[in-house]
Amino acid sequence: MSSTSTLDFKVQRCEPELVVPAKPTPHGYKRLSDIDDQENLRFQLPLIHFYQHNPNIKERDPVKLIKEAVAKALVFYYPFAGRLREGYDRKLFVECTGEGILFIEANADVTLVQLDDADLQPPFPCLDELLYDIPNSNQILNCPLLLIQVTRLKCGGFIFAIRANHTMSDGFGIVQFMTAIAEMARGAPAPSILPVWQRALLNARDPPRVTCVHHEYDQVGDTNGSITLLNDMVQRSFFFGPTELSAIRKTLPTHLRHCSSFELLAAYLWRLRTTALQLNSEDEVRFLCIVNLRTKFNSLPLGYYGNAFAFPAALTTAGELCQNPLGYAIDLVKKAKAEATEEYTKSVADLMTIKGRPHFTAIRPYIVSDIRKIGLEEVDFGWGKAIYGGPAVGEAGMMPSLISYFIPLKNKKGEKGILVPLCLPATAMERFVVELEDDLLRAKQLVNEVENHSINNPTTIASAL
């Protein structure tokens, strides 16, 4: 179910260099949207991709090829070669200077098989070596907006790692840029999808007006201790394949079994995670559901690579969440997910300008981002698709205990499922693992009893869990 494997190896890095656009690009200033520059997006987002050796590709160096492709792609995505500045009222804008992005060439004395034996999933061994944090390079303002490291492996495979300033793009936007690099590495003269800036589409209205309830930005007091800054945090990844998801689903009353796999697993983990934290029953807890706005916001054009998501919150108490059946949590998740309308997004943008671009509440939230349809693993530089493409760390630099990603993954048995990195205080993680294993075992046993006609009423299963 989970992985905590480690592997030690050495990485030799060349000196970092700046890669500039292959052709001259316009100088100017481009404002970010009021969705882009909210406080909680002012961090660096790390992603990592692992590629196998391709025997059909000879005498082609992935480092050289990708570096040249980056320079070509920056001609189209030239704002990435600029620097972020902050103006009046903390408004962010890009100065398109053409200074370039950071690039690191590296070699590692390890094979992909050795890495795969240690499990290619967060937390990754020697991540700081595979995506080196160049001193003084990771500030939000006045620093390169992207850092790319390409590491050759002994077997002929390689690792592509990227760190992106999240205010510039969300996951879809970064994948769009990476896809452009990959296409140009394969010989394309231009990206198949041209980048579109148009950040004003997600700006506040004039005058701004908050028309929706935004529990994700509630300013609440920390009455029972926040878990965001503890030092004893442990990260593990958990795989949910068809067997686990089916067992959980079959424990639900019939009318809830049509829920999506996201709603099912998000509610299940939120409830189990809250139980493991042993909060007071009256403590408020929130589930923040990251919703892609590209399918909901009709005015966003193809090629838009800014942040285009909202995370409406479900609000309840720890007692209500943990003491009620799983269906209670599923209903809350479904309701939060449905709130992310176009009007809701406009209301968020207006709230940003009215309230000074606040951070979402960091007191007892749980955030889930489903990245199964982003296409991270589809990025092909010419060596084929990545055998893993996704977040480099479970929390993606945000706040270590708050966010999980739903990552598409095929396990070593060949089963397609969902990988979920989770970060908790050490004692809570121990409780979580025990609760998860016991809960899944009970679910499978009860489902077997139903299928063997020992239990005739599906409602009995839900009440037994």
Short mmCIF file of C-alpha atoms in Angstrom, two decimals:
data_model
loop_
_atom_site.label_atom_id
_atom_site.label_comp_id
_atom_site.label_asym_id
_atom_site.label_seq_id
_atom_site.Cartn_x
_atom_site.Cartn_y
_atom_site.Cartn_z
CA MET A 1 0.00 0.00 0.00
CA SER A 2 2.69 2.50 0.88
CA SER A 3 6.33 3.25 0.25
CA THR A 4 9.12 4.61 2.42
CA SER A 5 12.06 3.22 0.40
CA THR A 6 15.34 5.11 0.24
CA LEU A 7 18.35 4.82 -2.03
CA ASP A 8 21.67 6.62 -1.86
CA PHE A 9 23.57 7.60 -5.00
CA LYS A 10 25.91 10.31 -6.19
CA VAL A 11 25.09 13.10 -8.62
CA GLN A 12 27.72 15.20 -10.36
CA ARG A 13 26.39 18.56 -11.48
CA CYS A 14 27.85 21.11 -13.86
CA GLU A 15 27.69 24.78 -12.98
CA PRO A 16 24.18 26.20 -13.39
CA GLU A 17 23.70 28.37 -16.46
CA LEU A 18 21.06 30.70 -17.82
CA VAL A 19 19.27 29.56 -20.97
CA VAL A 20 17.88 32.52 -22.90
CA PRO A 21 15.37 32.54 -25.78
CA ALA A 22 16.89 31.37 -29.06
CA LYS A 23 15.73 34.57 -30.78
CA PRO A 24 15.18 38.15 -29.56
CA THR A 25 11.91 38.56 -27.66
CA PRO A 26 9.84 41.64 -26.74
CA HIS A 27 10.67 43.67 -23.65
CA GLY A 28 7.67 44.80 -21.67
CA TYR A 29 5.51 44.34 -18.59
CA LYS A 30 2.75 41.79 -18.15
CA ARG A 31 0.41 41.79 -15.18
CA LEU A 32 -0.58 38.54 -13.55
CA SER A 33 -4.25 37.86 -12.87
CA ASP A 34 -5.91 38.28 -9.49
CA ILE A 35 -6.11 34.48 -9.33
CA ASP A 36 -2.36 34.16 -10.06
CA ASP A 37 -1.02 36.44 -7.37
CA GLN A 38 -2.89 35.30 -4.28
CA GLU A 39 -0.63 34.67 -1.31
CA ASN A 40 -0.96 30.89 -1.25
CA LEU A 41 0.48 30.55 -4.78
CA ARG A 42 3.69 32.37 -3.97
CA PHE A 43 5.86 29.29 -3.81
CA GLN A 44 7.97 27.06 -6.05
CA LEU A 45 6.30 23.99 -7.59
CA PRO A 46 8.68 21.02 -8.23
CA LEU A 47 7.92 18.25 -10.74
CA ILE A 48 10.02 15.27 -11.79
CA HIS A 49 9.99 12.86 -14.76
CA PHE A 50 11.87 9.58 -15.23
CA TYR A 51 12.68 8.29 -18.72
CA GLN A 52 13.97 4.90 -19.84
CA HIS A 53 16.85 4.29 -22.22
CA ASN A 54 15.59 4.01 -25.78
CA PRO A 55 17.83 1.71 -27.89
CA ASN A 56 16.39 3.22 -31.07
CA ILE A 57 17.92 6.59 -30.20
CA LYS A 58 21.67 6.63 -30.76
CA GLU A 59 24.20 9.41 -30.31
CA ARG A 60 21.58 11.83 -28.99
CA ASP A 61 22.29 13.52 -25.70
CA PRO A 62 19.10 14.35 -23.74
CA VAL A 63 20.80 17.23 -21.94
CA LYS A 64 21.95 18.98 -25.11
CA LEU A 65 18.70 18.28 -26.94
CA ILE A 66 16.46 19.52 -24.11
CA LYS A 67 18.57 22.62 -23.46
CA GLU A 68 18.32 23.64 -27.10
CA ALA A 69 14.59 22.93 -27.09
CA VAL A 70 14.12 25.08 -23.97
CA ALA A 71 15.75 28.03 -25.75
CA LYS A 72 13.43 27.55 -28.72
CA ALA A 73 10.33 27.19 -26.55
CA LEU A 74 11.20 30.38 -24.64
CA VAL A 75 10.79 32.34 -27.87
CA PHE A 76 7.07 31.58 -27.58
CA TYR A 77 6.90 31.56 -23.77
CA TYR A 78 9.18 34.57 -23.36
CA PRO A 79 7.56 35.82 -20.10
CA PHE A 80 9.18 32.79 -18.41
CA ALA A 81 12.56 34.29 -19.34
CA GLY A 82 11.74 37.45 -17.41
CA ARG A 83 11.56 38.33 -13.73
CA LEU A 84 8.63 38.83 -11.39
CA ARG A 85 8.14 42.24 -9.76
CA GLU A 86 5.68 43.53 -7.20
CA GLY A 87 3.82 46.78 -7.65
CA TYR A 88 1.23 48.80 -5.77
CA ASP A 89 -1.06 46.85 -3.44
CA ARG A 90 1.21 43.78 -3.84
CA LYS A 91 0.14 43.35 -7.46
CA LEU A 92 2.51 41.03 -9.33
CA PHE A 93 3.72 41.57 -12.86
CA VAL A 94 6.41 40.11 -15.11
CA GLU A 95 9.13 42.28 -16.53
CA CYS A 96 9.99 40.54 -19.80
CA THR A 97 13.76 40.98 -19.66
CA GLY A 98 14.86 37.92 -21.65
CA GLU A 99 17.39 37.05 -18.92
CA GLY A 100 16.51 33.38 -19.18
CA ILE A 101 15.83 30.43 -16.93
CA LEU A 102 18.23 28.35 -14.84
CA PHE A 103 19.46 25.07 -16.31
CA ILE A 104 21.61 22.36 -14.71
CA GLU A 105 23.36 19.49 -16.50
CA ALA A 106 24.06 16.47 -14.27
CA ASN A 107 25.08 12.80 -14.19
CA ALA A 108 24.07 10.18 -11.62
CA ASP A 109 25.80 6.87 -10.82
CA VAL A 110 22.52 4.94 -10.65
CA THR A 111 20.28 3.09 -13.08
CA LEU A 112 16.57 3.47 -13.57
CA VAL A 113 16.11 -0.14 -12.47
CA GLN A 114 17.75 0.67 -9.14
CA LEU A 115 15.48 3.69 -8.74
CA ASP A 116 12.44 1.64 -9.69
CA ASP A 117 13.39 -1.03 -7.15
CA ALA A 118 13.29 1.72 -4.52
CA ASP A 119 9.83 2.76 -5.86
CA LEU A 120 9.44 5.69 -8.21
CA GLN A 121 7.07 7.68 -6.08
CA PRO A 122 7.30 10.43 -3.47
CA PRO A 123 9.31 10.80 -1.32
CA PHE A 124 12.11 10.44 -3.87
CA PRO A 125 15.65 9.54 -2.76
CA CYS A 126 18.20 12.34 -3.07
CA LEU A 127 15.64 14.76 -4.47
CA ASP A 128 17.85 17.69 -3.52
CA GLU A 129 20.48 16.22 -5.87
CA LEU A 130 18.05 15.67 -8.75
CA LEU A 131 16.56 19.14 -8.46
CA TYR A 132 19.31 21.20 -6.89
CA ASP A 133 18.18 24.29 -5.01
CA ILE A 134 20.68 26.85 -6.27
CA PRO A 135 21.34 29.29 -3.40
CA ASN A 136 19.33 32.51 -3.62
CA SER A 137 17.41 31.28 -6.67
CA ASN A 138 14.10 30.35 -5.14
CA GLN A 139 12.66 33.72 -4.19
CA ILE A 140 9.35 34.68 -5.74
CA LEU A 141 10.50 38.15 -6.82
CA ASN A 142 13.52 39.12 -8.94
CA CYS A 143 14.66 35.54 -9.55
CA PRO A 144 14.53 33.16 -12.52
CA LEU A 145 10.99 31.85 -12.90
CA LEU A 146 12.02 28.33 -13.85
CA LEU A 147 14.79 25.92 -12.90
CA ILE A 148 15.37 22.79 -14.98
CA GLN A 149 17.80 19.98 -14.20
CA VAL A 150 18.40 17.11 -16.62
CA THR A 151 20.31 14.19 -15.09
CA ARG A 152 21.76 11.38 -17.19
CA LEU A 153 21.60 7.88 -15.68
CA LYS A 154 24.12 5.03 -16.06
CA CYS A 155 21.62 2.97 -18.02
CA GLY A 156 21.09 5.58 -20.73
CA GLY A 157 17.86 6.86 -19.25
CA PHE A 158 17.52 10.32 -17.74
CA ILE A 159 15.59 12.43 -15.25
CA PHE A 160 13.91 15.71 -16.12
CA ALA A 161 13.11 17.88 -13.09
CA ILE A 162 11.59 21.34 -13.10
CA ARG A 163 10.87 23.94 -10.44
CA ALA A 164 8.36 26.60 -11.41
CA ASN A 165 7.19 29.80 -9.76
CA HIS A 166 3.56 28.85 -9.13
CA THR A 167 2.25 32.38 -9.56
CA MET A 168 3.03 32.08 -13.28
CA SER A 169 1.22 28.83 -14.04
CA ASP A 170 -0.78 25.98 -12.61
CA GLY A 171 -0.15 22.32 -13.40
CA PHE A 172 -1.91 22.51 -16.76
CA GLY A 173 0.12 25.56 -17.74
CA ILE A 174 3.44 24.00 -16.77
CA VAL A 175 2.60 20.82 -18.69
CA GLN A 176 1.71 22.96 -21.69
CA PHE A 177 5.17 24.55 -21.54
CA MET A 178 6.90 21.20 -21.01
CA THR A 179 4.98 19.78 -23.96
CA ALA A 180 6.21 22.67 -26.09
CA ILE A 181 9.81 21.85 -25.09
CA ALA A 182 9.21 18.17 -25.87
CA GLU A 183 7.71 18.93 -29.29
CA MET A 184 10.63 21.13 -30.24
CA ALA A 185 13.07 18.51 -28.98
CA ARG A 186 11.41 16.13 -31.45
CA GLY A 187 11.93 18.63 -34.27
CA ALA A 188 8.74 20.72 -34.38
CA PRO A 189 9.27 24.34 -35.52
CA ALA A 190 6.62 25.65 -33.10
CA PRO A 191 4.41 24.35 -30.29
CA SER A 192 1.19 22.65 -31.40
CA ILE A 193 -0.69 24.83 -28.90
CA LEU A 194 0.49 28.42 -28.90
CA PRO A 195 0.65 30.14 -25.50
CA VAL A 196 -2.00 32.70 -24.58
CA TRP A 197 -1.39 35.29 -21.84
CA GLN A 198 -4.70 37.22 -21.44
CA ARG A 199 -4.48 37.21 -17.63
CA ALA A 200 -7.06 40.02 -17.45
CA LEU A 201 -9.73 37.37 -18.03
CA LEU A 202 -9.30 36.29 -14.40
CA ASN A 203 -9.01 39.75 -12.88
CA ALA A 204 -11.37 41.30 -10.35
CA ARG A 205 -14.42 43.16 -11.55
CA ASP A 206 -14.77 46.94 -11.36
CA PRO A 207 -15.97 47.55 -8.77
CA PRO A 208 -15.09 44.27 -7.02
CA ARG A 209 -17.90 42.51 -5.16
CA VAL A 210 -17.73 39.26 -3.19
CA THR A 211 -20.89 37.38 -4.06
CA CYS A 212 -20.15 33.89 -2.72
CA VAL A 213 -19.16 32.36 0.61
CA HIS A 214 -15.46 31.47 0.68
CA HIS A 215 -14.76 29.29 3.70
CA GLU A 216 -11.31 28.51 2.28
CA TYR A 217 -10.23 32.06 3.16
CA ASP A 218 -11.83 32.21 6.61
CA GLN A 219 -9.50 33.85 9.12
CA VAL A 220 -9.78 31.54 12.12
CA GLY A 221 -7.89 31.29 15.38
CA ASP A 222 -5.72 28.25 16.00
CA THR A 223 -7.37 26.93 19.15
CA ASN A 224 -5.90 23.45 19.03
CA GLY A 225 -2.53 23.84 17.37
CA SER A 226 -1.81 24.01 13.66
CA ILE A 227 -0.02 21.00 12.16
CA THR A 228 1.60 23.01 9.40
CA LEU A 229 4.86 23.90 11.11
CA LEU A 230 5.79 20.80 13.09
CA ASN A 231 9.25 19.33 12.68
CA ASP A 232 8.39 15.63 13.00
CA MET A 233 6.55 15.34 9.70
CA VAL A 234 6.62 12.04 7.79
CA GLN A 235 5.72 11.61 4.14
CA ARG A 236 4.51 8.36 2.60
CA SER A 237 2.75 7.41 -0.61
CA PHE A 238 -0.27 5.12 -0.77
CA PHE A 239 -1.50 3.24 -3.82
CA PHE A 240 -5.20 2.60 -4.34
CA GLY A 241 -5.83 0.10 -7.08
CA PRO A 242 -9.08 -1.34 -8.44
CA THR A 243 -9.42 -3.77 -5.52
CA GLU A 244 -9.17 -1.07 -2.84
CA LEU A 245 -11.41 1.41 -4.64
CA SER A 246 -14.03 -1.24 -5.35
CA ALA A 247 -14.05 -2.39 -1.71
CA ILE A 248 -14.53 1.17 -0.45
CA ARG A 249 -17.26 1.88 -3.02
CA LYS A 250 -19.21 -1.26 -2.18
CA THR A 251 -19.44 -0.21 1.46
CA LEU A 252 -21.58 2.77 0.44
CA PRO A 253 -25.36 2.81 0.33
CA THR A 254 -26.61 2.10 -3.19
CA HIS A 255 -27.60 5.71 -3.94
CA LEU A 256 -24.02 6.93 -3.32
CA ARG A 257 -22.14 4.33 -5.34
CA HIS A 258 -22.30 6.42 -8.52
CA CYS A 259 -19.92 9.00 -7.05
CA SER A 260 -16.66 9.60 -8.90
CA SER A 261 -13.40 7.96 -7.85
CA PHE A 262 -12.15 11.44 -6.85
CA GLU A 263 -15.14 12.07 -4.58
CA LEU A 264 -14.90 8.59 -3.09
CA LEU A 265 -11.17 8.60 -2.34
CA ALA A 266 -10.96 12.27 -1.31
CA ALA A 267 -13.76 11.85 1.23
CA TYR A 268 -12.29 8.55 2.46
CA LEU A 269 -8.83 10.02 3.04
CA TRP A 270 -10.14 13.24 4.59
CA ARG A 271 -12.12 11.26 7.14
CA LEU A 272 -9.32 8.77 7.89
CA ARG A 273 -6.68 11.51 8.09
CA THR A 274 -8.82 13.53 10.51
CA THR A 275 -9.27 10.47 12.71
CA ALA A 276 -5.50 9.92 12.78
CA LEU A 277 -4.88 13.53 13.90
CA GLN A 278 -7.05 12.96 17.01
CA LEU A 279 -8.57 16.43 16.95
CA ASN A 280 -11.16 17.64 19.44
CA SER A 281 -14.65 16.77 18.25
CA GLU A 282 -15.71 20.44 18.10
CA ASP A 283 -12.68 21.56 16.04
CA GLU A 284 -13.55 22.90 12.60
CA VAL A 285 -12.03 21.02 9.67
CA ARG A 286 -12.08 21.97 5.99
CA PHE A 287 -11.75 20.08 2.75
CA LEU A 288 -10.43 22.23 -0.10
CA CYS A 289 -11.30 20.81 -3.50
CA ILE A 290 -9.03 22.02 -6.31
CA VAL A 291 -11.20 22.44 -9.41
CA ASN A 292 -9.85 23.11 -12.91
CA LEU A 293 -11.65 26.16 -14.31
CA ARG A 294 -10.74 25.52 -17.95
CA THR A 295 -13.85 23.37 -18.33
CA LYS A 296 -16.07 25.84 -16.45
CA PHE A 297 -14.88 29.26 -17.60
CA ASN A 298 -16.06 29.65 -21.20
CA SER A 299 -13.94 32.73 -21.88
CA LEU A 300 -10.58 31.01 -21.23
CA PRO A 301 -8.96 30.31 -24.61
CA LEU A 302 -6.99 27.23 -25.61
CA GLY A 303 -3.36 27.91 -24.74
CA TYR A 304 -4.04 29.91 -21.57
CA TYR A 305 -1.21 28.93 -19.23
CA GLY A 306 -1.92 30.96 -16.11
CA ASN A 307 -3.45 29.67 -12.90
CA ALA A 308 -7.02 28.66 -13.65
CA PHE A 309 -8.36 26.83 -10.64
CA ALA A 310 -10.35 27.46 -7.50
CA PHE A 311 -10.52 25.46 -4.28
CA PRO A 312 -13.94 25.84 -2.65
CA ALA A 313 -14.12 24.47 0.86
CA ALA A 314 -16.38 22.03 2.66
CA LEU A 315 -16.69 22.89 6.34
CA THR A 316 -17.64 20.65 9.25
CA THR A 317 -16.32 19.57 12.65
CA ALA A 318 -13.92 16.73 13.36
CA GLY A 319 -16.60 14.96 15.37
CA GLU A 320 -19.24 15.17 12.64
CA LEU A 321 -16.77 14.01 9.99
CA CYS A 322 -15.38 11.03 11.90
CA GLN A 323 -18.55 9.85 13.63
CA ASN A 324 -20.80 9.91 10.57
CA PRO A 325 -20.66 7.27 7.81
CA LEU A 326 -18.42 7.88 4.80
CA GLY A 327 -21.43 9.08 2.80
CA TYR A 328 -21.54 12.24 4.93
CA ALA A 329 -18.02 13.19 3.80
CA ILE A 330 -18.80 12.31 0.18
CA ASP A 331 -21.80 14.66 0.18
CA LEU A 332 -19.60 17.48 1.53
CA VAL A 333 -16.94 16.88 -1.13
CA LYS A 334 -19.55 16.79 -3.92
CA LYS A 335 -21.09 20.04 -2.69
CA ALA A 336 -17.72 21.82 -2.52
CA LYS A 337 -16.77 20.59 -5.98
CA ALA A 338 -20.05 21.91 -7.44
CA GLU A 339 -19.45 25.41 -6.05
CA ALA A 340 -16.58 26.19 -8.45
CA THR A 341 -18.65 28.09 -11.01
CA GLU A 342 -17.66 31.07 -13.14
CA GLU A 343 -19.38 33.39 -10.67
CA TYR A 344 -17.51 31.76 -7.81
CA THR A 345 -14.19 32.40 -9.58
CA LYS A 346 -15.03 36.06 -10.17
CA SER A 347 -15.94 36.35 -6.50
CA VAL A 348 -12.53 34.90 -5.52
CA ALA A 349 -10.73 37.44 -7.73
CA ASP A 350 -12.77 40.25 -6.17
CA LEU A 351 -12.00 38.96 -2.66
CA MET A 352 -8.28 39.06 -3.48
CA THR A 353 -8.36 42.78 -4.26
CA ILE A 354 -10.71 43.70 -1.42
CA LYS A 355 -8.88 41.76 1.31
CA GLY A 356 -5.26 42.16 0.20
CA ARG A 357 -4.65 38.79 -1.47
CA PRO A 358 -5.06 36.59 1.64
CA HIS A 359 -3.74 33.07 2.13
CA PHE A 360 -6.28 30.30 2.55
CA THR A 361 -6.77 29.27 6.16
CA ALA A 362 -3.93 27.03 7.29
CA ILE A 363 -5.78 25.72 10.33
CA ARG A 364 -6.89 22.12 9.83
CA PRO A 365 -7.60 22.09 6.09
CA TYR A 366 -6.97 19.17 3.76
CA ILE A 367 -6.41 19.95 0.08
CA VAL A 368 -6.66 17.42 -2.73
CA SER A 369 -5.61 18.03 -6.32
CA ASP A 370 -6.54 15.42 -8.91
CA ILE A 371 -3.81 15.59 -11.57
CA ARG A 372 -4.68 12.38 -13.39
CA LYS A 373 -5.85 14.25 -16.50
CA ILE A 374 -3.10 16.87 -16.68
CA GLY A 375 -0.89 14.65 -18.84
CA LEU A 376 2.37 14.89 -16.91
CA GLU A 377 3.36 11.35 -17.80
CA GLU A 378 2.57 12.00 -21.49
CA VAL A 379 5.45 14.46 -22.01
CA ASP A 380 7.78 12.84 -24.59
CA PHE A 381 11.15 14.38 -25.44
CA GLY A 382 11.79 11.65 -28.02
CA TRP A 383 12.56 8.78 -25.65
CA GLY A 384 8.93 7.84 -25.08
CA LYS A 385 6.55 8.64 -22.26
CA ALA A 386 7.76 9.01 -18.69
CA ILE A 387 7.49 5.97 -16.45
CA TYR A 388 6.69 8.46 -13.70
CA GLY A 389 5.73 12.08 -14.21
CA GLY A 390 4.36 14.13 -11.36
CA PRO A 391 5.03 16.06 -8.17
CA ALA A 392 8.55 15.71 -6.85
CA VAL A 393 7.32 15.93 -3.28
CA GLY A 394 3.87 15.21 -1.95
CA GLU A 395 3.31 18.71 -0.63
CA ALA A 396 4.81 20.39 -3.70
CA GLY A 397 6.43 23.08 -1.57
CA MET A 398 3.14 24.44 -0.32
CA MET A 399 2.57 23.45 3.31
CA PRO A 400 3.83 20.01 4.22
CA SER A 401 0.76 18.61 5.92
CA LEU A 402 -2.02 20.11 3.87
CA ILE A 403 -2.09 18.83 0.29
CA SER A 404 -2.27 15.49 -1.48
CA TYR A 405 -2.17 14.78 -5.19
CA PHE A 406 -4.04 12.02 -6.99
CA ILE A 407 -1.36 10.74 -9.38
CA PRO A 408 -2.07 8.16 -12.10
CA LEU A 409 0.26 5.19 -11.67
CA LYS A 410 0.62 1.59 -12.71
CA ASN A 411 2.00 -0.55 -9.90
CA LYS A 412 4.49 -3.39 -10.30
CA LYS A 413 1.63 -5.84 -10.78
CA GLY A 414 0.51 -3.85 -13.80
CA GLU A 415 -2.61 -2.50 -12.08
CA LYS A 416 -3.66 1.05 -12.90
CA GLY A 417 -4.54 3.04 -9.84
CA ILE A 418 -4.14 6.25 -7.91
CA LEU A 419 -0.98 7.14 -5.99
CA VAL A 420 -1.57 9.53 -3.09
CA PRO A 421 1.36 11.15 -1.25
CA LEU A 422 0.41 12.11 2.29
CA CYS A 423 2.33 14.04 4.94
CA LEU A 424 1.50 13.86 8.64
CA PRO A 425 3.18 14.16 12.04
CA ALA A 426 5.01 10.89 12.77
CA THR A 427 2.61 9.63 15.44
CA ALA A 428 -0.42 10.53 13.34
CA MET A 429 1.11 8.73 10.36
CA GLU A 430 1.51 5.59 12.43
CA ARG A 431 -2.15 5.77 13.41
CA PHE A 432 -3.17 6.51 9.83
CA VAL A 433 -1.37 3.45 8.42
CA VAL A 434 -2.93 1.16 11.04
CA GLU A 435 -6.40 2.64 10.51
CA LEU A 436 -6.09 2.40 6.73
CA GLU A 437 -5.00 -1.23 6.75
CA ASP A 438 -7.68 -2.21 9.29
CA ASP A 439 -10.38 -0.25 7.48
CA LEU A 440 -9.61 -1.75 4.07
CA LEU A 441 -9.48 -5.23 5.58
CA ARG A 442 -12.89 -4.71 7.22
CA ALA A 443 -14.31 -3.36 3.96
CA LYS A 444 -13.09 -6.33 1.95
CA GLN A 445 -14.38 -8.80 4.55
CA LEU A 446 -17.81 -7.17 4.67
CA VAL A 447 -18.05 -7.04 0.89
CA ASN A 448 -17.18 -10.76 0.76
CA GLU A 449 -19.93 -11.46 3.28
CA VAL A 450 -22.45 -9.58 1.14
CA GLU A 451 -21.35 -11.41 -2.00
CA ASN A 452 -21.65 -14.70 -0.10
CA HIS A 453 -25.15 -13.62 1.05
CA SER A 454 -24.19 -13.48 4.75
CA ILE A 455 -25.34 -9.83 4.77
CA ASN A 456 -28.32 -8.88 2.63
CA ASN A 457 -28.64 -5.14 3.29
CA PRO A 458 -25.91 -2.83 1.85
CA THR A 459 -26.77 -0.22 4.49
CA THR A 460 -25.47 -2.65 7.11
CA ILE A 461 -22.00 -2.40 5.59
CA ALA A 462 -21.88 1.38 5.78
CA SER A 463 -22.95 1.38 9.41
CA ALA A 464 -20.35 -1.26 10.28
CA LEU A 465 -17.42 0.88 9.08
#
